Coordinates of C-alpha atoms and ligand atoms in Angstrom, one line a residue:
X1 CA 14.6 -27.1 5.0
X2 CA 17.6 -29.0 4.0
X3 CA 20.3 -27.3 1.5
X4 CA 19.6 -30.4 -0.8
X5 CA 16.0 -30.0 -1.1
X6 CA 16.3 -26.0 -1.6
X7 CA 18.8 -26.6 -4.7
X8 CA 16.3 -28.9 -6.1
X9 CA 13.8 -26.2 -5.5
X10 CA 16.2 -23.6 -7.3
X11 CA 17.0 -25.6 -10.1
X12 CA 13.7 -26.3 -11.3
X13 CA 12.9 -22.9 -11.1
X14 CA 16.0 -22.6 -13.4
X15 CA 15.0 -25.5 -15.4
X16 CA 11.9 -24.1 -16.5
X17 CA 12.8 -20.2 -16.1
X18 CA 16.3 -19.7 -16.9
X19 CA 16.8 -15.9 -17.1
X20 CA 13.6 -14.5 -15.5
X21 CA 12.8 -11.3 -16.5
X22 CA 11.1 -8.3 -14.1
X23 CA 7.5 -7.6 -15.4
X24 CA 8.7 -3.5 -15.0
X25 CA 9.1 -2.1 -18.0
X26 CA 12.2 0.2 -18.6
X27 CA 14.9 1.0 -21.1
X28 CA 17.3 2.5 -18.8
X29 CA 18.3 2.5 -15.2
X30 CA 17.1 5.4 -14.1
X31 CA 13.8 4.2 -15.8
X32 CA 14.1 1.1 -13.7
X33 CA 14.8 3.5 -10.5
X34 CA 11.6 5.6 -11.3
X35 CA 9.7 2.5 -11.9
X36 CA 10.2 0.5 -8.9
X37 CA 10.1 4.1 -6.7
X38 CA 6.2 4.4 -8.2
X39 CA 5.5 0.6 -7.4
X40 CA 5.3 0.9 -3.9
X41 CA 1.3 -0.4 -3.2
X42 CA 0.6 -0.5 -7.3
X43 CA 0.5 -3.0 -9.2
X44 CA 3.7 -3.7 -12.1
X45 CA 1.1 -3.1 -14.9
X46 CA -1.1 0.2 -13.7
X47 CA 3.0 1.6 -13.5
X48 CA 3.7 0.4 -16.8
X49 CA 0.6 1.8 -18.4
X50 CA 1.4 5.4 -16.6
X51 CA 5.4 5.0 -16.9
X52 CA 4.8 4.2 -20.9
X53 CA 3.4 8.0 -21.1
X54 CA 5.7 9.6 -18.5
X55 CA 8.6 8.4 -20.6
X56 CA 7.4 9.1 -23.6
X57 CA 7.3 13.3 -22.2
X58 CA 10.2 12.6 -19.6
X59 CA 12.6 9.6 -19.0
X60 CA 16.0 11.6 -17.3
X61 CA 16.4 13.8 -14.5
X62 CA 16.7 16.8 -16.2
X63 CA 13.4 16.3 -18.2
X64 CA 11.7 15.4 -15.0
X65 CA 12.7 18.6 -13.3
X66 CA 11.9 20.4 -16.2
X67 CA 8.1 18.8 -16.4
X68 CA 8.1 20.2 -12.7
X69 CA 5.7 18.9 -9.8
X70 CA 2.3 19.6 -10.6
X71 CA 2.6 18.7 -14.0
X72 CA 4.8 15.0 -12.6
X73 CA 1.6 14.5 -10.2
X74 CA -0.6 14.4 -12.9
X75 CA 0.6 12.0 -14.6
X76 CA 1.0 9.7 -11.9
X77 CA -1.9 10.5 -10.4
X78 CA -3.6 6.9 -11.1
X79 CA -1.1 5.3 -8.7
X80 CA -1.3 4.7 -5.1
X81 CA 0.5 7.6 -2.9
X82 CA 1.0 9.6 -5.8
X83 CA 1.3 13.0 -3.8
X84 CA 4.6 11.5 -2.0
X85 CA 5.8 9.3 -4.7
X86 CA 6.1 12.6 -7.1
X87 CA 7.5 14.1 -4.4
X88 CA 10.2 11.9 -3.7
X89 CA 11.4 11.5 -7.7
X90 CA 11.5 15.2 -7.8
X91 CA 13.7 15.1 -4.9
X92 CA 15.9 12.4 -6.0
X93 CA 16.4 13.7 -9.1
X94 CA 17.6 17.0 -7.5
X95 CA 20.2 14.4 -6.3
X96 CA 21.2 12.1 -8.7
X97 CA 21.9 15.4 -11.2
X98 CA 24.1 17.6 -8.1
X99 CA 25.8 14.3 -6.8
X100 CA 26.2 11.7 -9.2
X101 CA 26.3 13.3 -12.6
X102 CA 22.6 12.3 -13.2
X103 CA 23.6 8.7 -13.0
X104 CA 21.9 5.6 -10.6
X105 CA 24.4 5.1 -8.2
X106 CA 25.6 1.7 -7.3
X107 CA 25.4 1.2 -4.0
X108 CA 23.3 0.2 -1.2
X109 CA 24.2 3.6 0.6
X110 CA 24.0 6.0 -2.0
X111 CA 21.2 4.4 -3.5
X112 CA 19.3 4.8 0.2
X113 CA 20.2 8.3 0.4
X114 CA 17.6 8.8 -2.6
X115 CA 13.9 10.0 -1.2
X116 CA 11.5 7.2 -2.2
X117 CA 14.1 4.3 -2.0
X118 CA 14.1 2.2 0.6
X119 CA 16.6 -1.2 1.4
X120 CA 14.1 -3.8 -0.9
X121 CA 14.5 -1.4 -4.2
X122 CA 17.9 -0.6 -3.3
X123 CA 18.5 -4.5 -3.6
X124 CA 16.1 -4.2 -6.8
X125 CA 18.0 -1.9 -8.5
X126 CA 21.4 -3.6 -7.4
X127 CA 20.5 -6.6 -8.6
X128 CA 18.8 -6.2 -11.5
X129 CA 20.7 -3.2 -13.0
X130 CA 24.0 -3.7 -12.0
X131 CA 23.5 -7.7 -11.8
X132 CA 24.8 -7.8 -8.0
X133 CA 24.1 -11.2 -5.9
X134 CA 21.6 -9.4 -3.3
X135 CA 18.4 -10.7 -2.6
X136 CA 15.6 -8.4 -2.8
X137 CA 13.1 -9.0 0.1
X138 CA 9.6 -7.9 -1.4
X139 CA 5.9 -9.0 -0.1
X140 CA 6.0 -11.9 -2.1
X141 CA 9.4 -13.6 -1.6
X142 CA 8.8 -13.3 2.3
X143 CA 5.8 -14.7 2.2
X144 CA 6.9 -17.7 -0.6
X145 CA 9.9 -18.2 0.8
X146 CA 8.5 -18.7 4.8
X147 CA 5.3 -20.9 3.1
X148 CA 7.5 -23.2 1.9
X149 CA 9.5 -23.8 4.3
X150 CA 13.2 -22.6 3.0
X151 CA 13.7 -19.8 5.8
X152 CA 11.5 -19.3 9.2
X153 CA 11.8 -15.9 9.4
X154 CA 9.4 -12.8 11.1
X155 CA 11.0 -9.7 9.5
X156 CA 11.7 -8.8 5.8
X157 CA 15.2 -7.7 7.2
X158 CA 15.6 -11.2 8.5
X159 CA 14.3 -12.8 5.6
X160 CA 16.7 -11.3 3.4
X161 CA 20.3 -11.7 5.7
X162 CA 19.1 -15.9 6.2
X163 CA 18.2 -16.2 2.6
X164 CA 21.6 -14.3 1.9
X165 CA 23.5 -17.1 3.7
X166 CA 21.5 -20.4 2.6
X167 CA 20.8 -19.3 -1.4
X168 CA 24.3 -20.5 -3.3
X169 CA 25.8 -17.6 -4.8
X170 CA 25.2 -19.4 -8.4
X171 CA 21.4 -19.2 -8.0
X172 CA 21.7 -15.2 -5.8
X173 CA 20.5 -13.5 -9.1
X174 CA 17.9 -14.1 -9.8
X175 CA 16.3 -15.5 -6.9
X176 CA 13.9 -11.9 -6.6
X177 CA 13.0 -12.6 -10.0
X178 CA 12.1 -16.4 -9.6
X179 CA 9.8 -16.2 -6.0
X180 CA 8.2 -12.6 -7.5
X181 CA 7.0 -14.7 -10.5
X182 CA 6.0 -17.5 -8.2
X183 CA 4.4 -15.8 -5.4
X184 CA 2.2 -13.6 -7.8
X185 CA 1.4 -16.6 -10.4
X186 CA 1.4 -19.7 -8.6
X187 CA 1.8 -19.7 -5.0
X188 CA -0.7 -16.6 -4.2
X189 CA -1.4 -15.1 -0.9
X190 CA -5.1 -16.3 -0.5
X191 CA -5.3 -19.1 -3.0
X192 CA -2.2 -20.6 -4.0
X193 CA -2.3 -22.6 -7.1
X194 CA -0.6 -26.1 -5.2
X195 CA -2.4 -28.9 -7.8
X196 CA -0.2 -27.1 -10.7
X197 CA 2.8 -26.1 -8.9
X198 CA 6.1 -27.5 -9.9
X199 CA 7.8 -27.1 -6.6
X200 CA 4.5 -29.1 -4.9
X201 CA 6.6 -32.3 -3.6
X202 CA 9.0 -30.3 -2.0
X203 CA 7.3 -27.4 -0.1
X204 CA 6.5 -27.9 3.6
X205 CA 3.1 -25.4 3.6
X206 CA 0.8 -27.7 5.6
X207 CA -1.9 -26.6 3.7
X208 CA -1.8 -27.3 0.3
X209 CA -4.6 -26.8 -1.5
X210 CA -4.3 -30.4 -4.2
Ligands
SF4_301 S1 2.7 -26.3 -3.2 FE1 1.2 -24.6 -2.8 S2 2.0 -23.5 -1.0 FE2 3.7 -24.8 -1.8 S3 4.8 -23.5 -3.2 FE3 3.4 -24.6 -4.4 S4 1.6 -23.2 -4.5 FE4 2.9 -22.5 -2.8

């Protein structure tokens, strides 16, 4: 796809979405971390209907650790992978209180080093916490971004280093934000919405469904 038509793409995602929001609910960042670590294979809303409980008992490391395990998997117990998932926030808040003062560190390194965080909420957390141009590779922006035609890429780790290079730094933060939004309202996996879809004229997906 050509740089022209992928600006024209961007800005009329800008146009009509200026400052999209993520549909994760959270009033702090280690909220945010928590959030995106439980929703690996659950949906934004079942992890904002148990997160809006768990915060209410427990919303830092130390109250966490304090609730303890068992008590940590019950209340997450609704979500995919549960067992793991409250193993891993456990374990990273272990971390985050001996090495970094309880806080979300801001790097893709440390932020990997956390149990339950992989490179795609790394980039989550870096860009939409600490408002870094990174481009978080998730189901839906490989799949959006390949449909249309902007990159032609077979890994998510691919995706994300061609995208890196071709999106203009001016339009780098909130690109996640933009595709998510897209890919899970518009341009679905099995039945994309193409008769409604602003972008229409300009993606390459040979079949459209008008
Ligand atoms: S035209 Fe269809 S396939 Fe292309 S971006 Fe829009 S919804 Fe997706």
């Amino acid at each position: 796809m050509s740089n022209d038509k992928l600006n024209k793409i961007l800005l009329l995602f800008s146009k009509v979405n200026p400052k999209p929001k993520m549909e994760l609910k959270f009033s702090s960042d280690f909220e945010l971390l928590i959030s995106v670590i439980l929703s690996a294979q659950s949906t934004d809303r079942m992890v904002n209907k148990v997160t809006k409980s768990l915060y209410g008992i427990a919303n830092t490391p130390v109250s966490i650790l304090s609730m303890g395990l068992h008590s940590l998997r019950e209340k997450i117990k609704q979500l995919g992978l549960f067992n793991k998932k409250s193993v891993n926030i456990i374990n990273t808040c272990i971390i985050l209180i001996n090495k970094y003062q309880g806080r979300v560190p801001n790097n893709m390194t440390d932020l990997q080093s956390l149990p339950g965080v992989g490179r795609k909420t790394a980039n989550v957390i870096l860009n939409c916490i600490f408002n870094k141009n990174v481009i978080a590779v998730d189901t839906h922006v490989f799949r959006v971004c390949n449909r249309i035609g902007i990159i032609q890429e077979k890994t998510v780790f691919d995706a994300e280093m061609r995208l890196l290079k071709i999106v203009p730094e001016s339009f780098k933060l909130y690109f996640h934000n933009w595709f998510v939004l897209h890919g899970r309202y518009v341009c679905s996996s099995k039945l994309p919405k193409c008769s409604i879809c602003l972008i229409s004229h300009l993606c390459k997906f040979k079949h459209k469904r008008m």
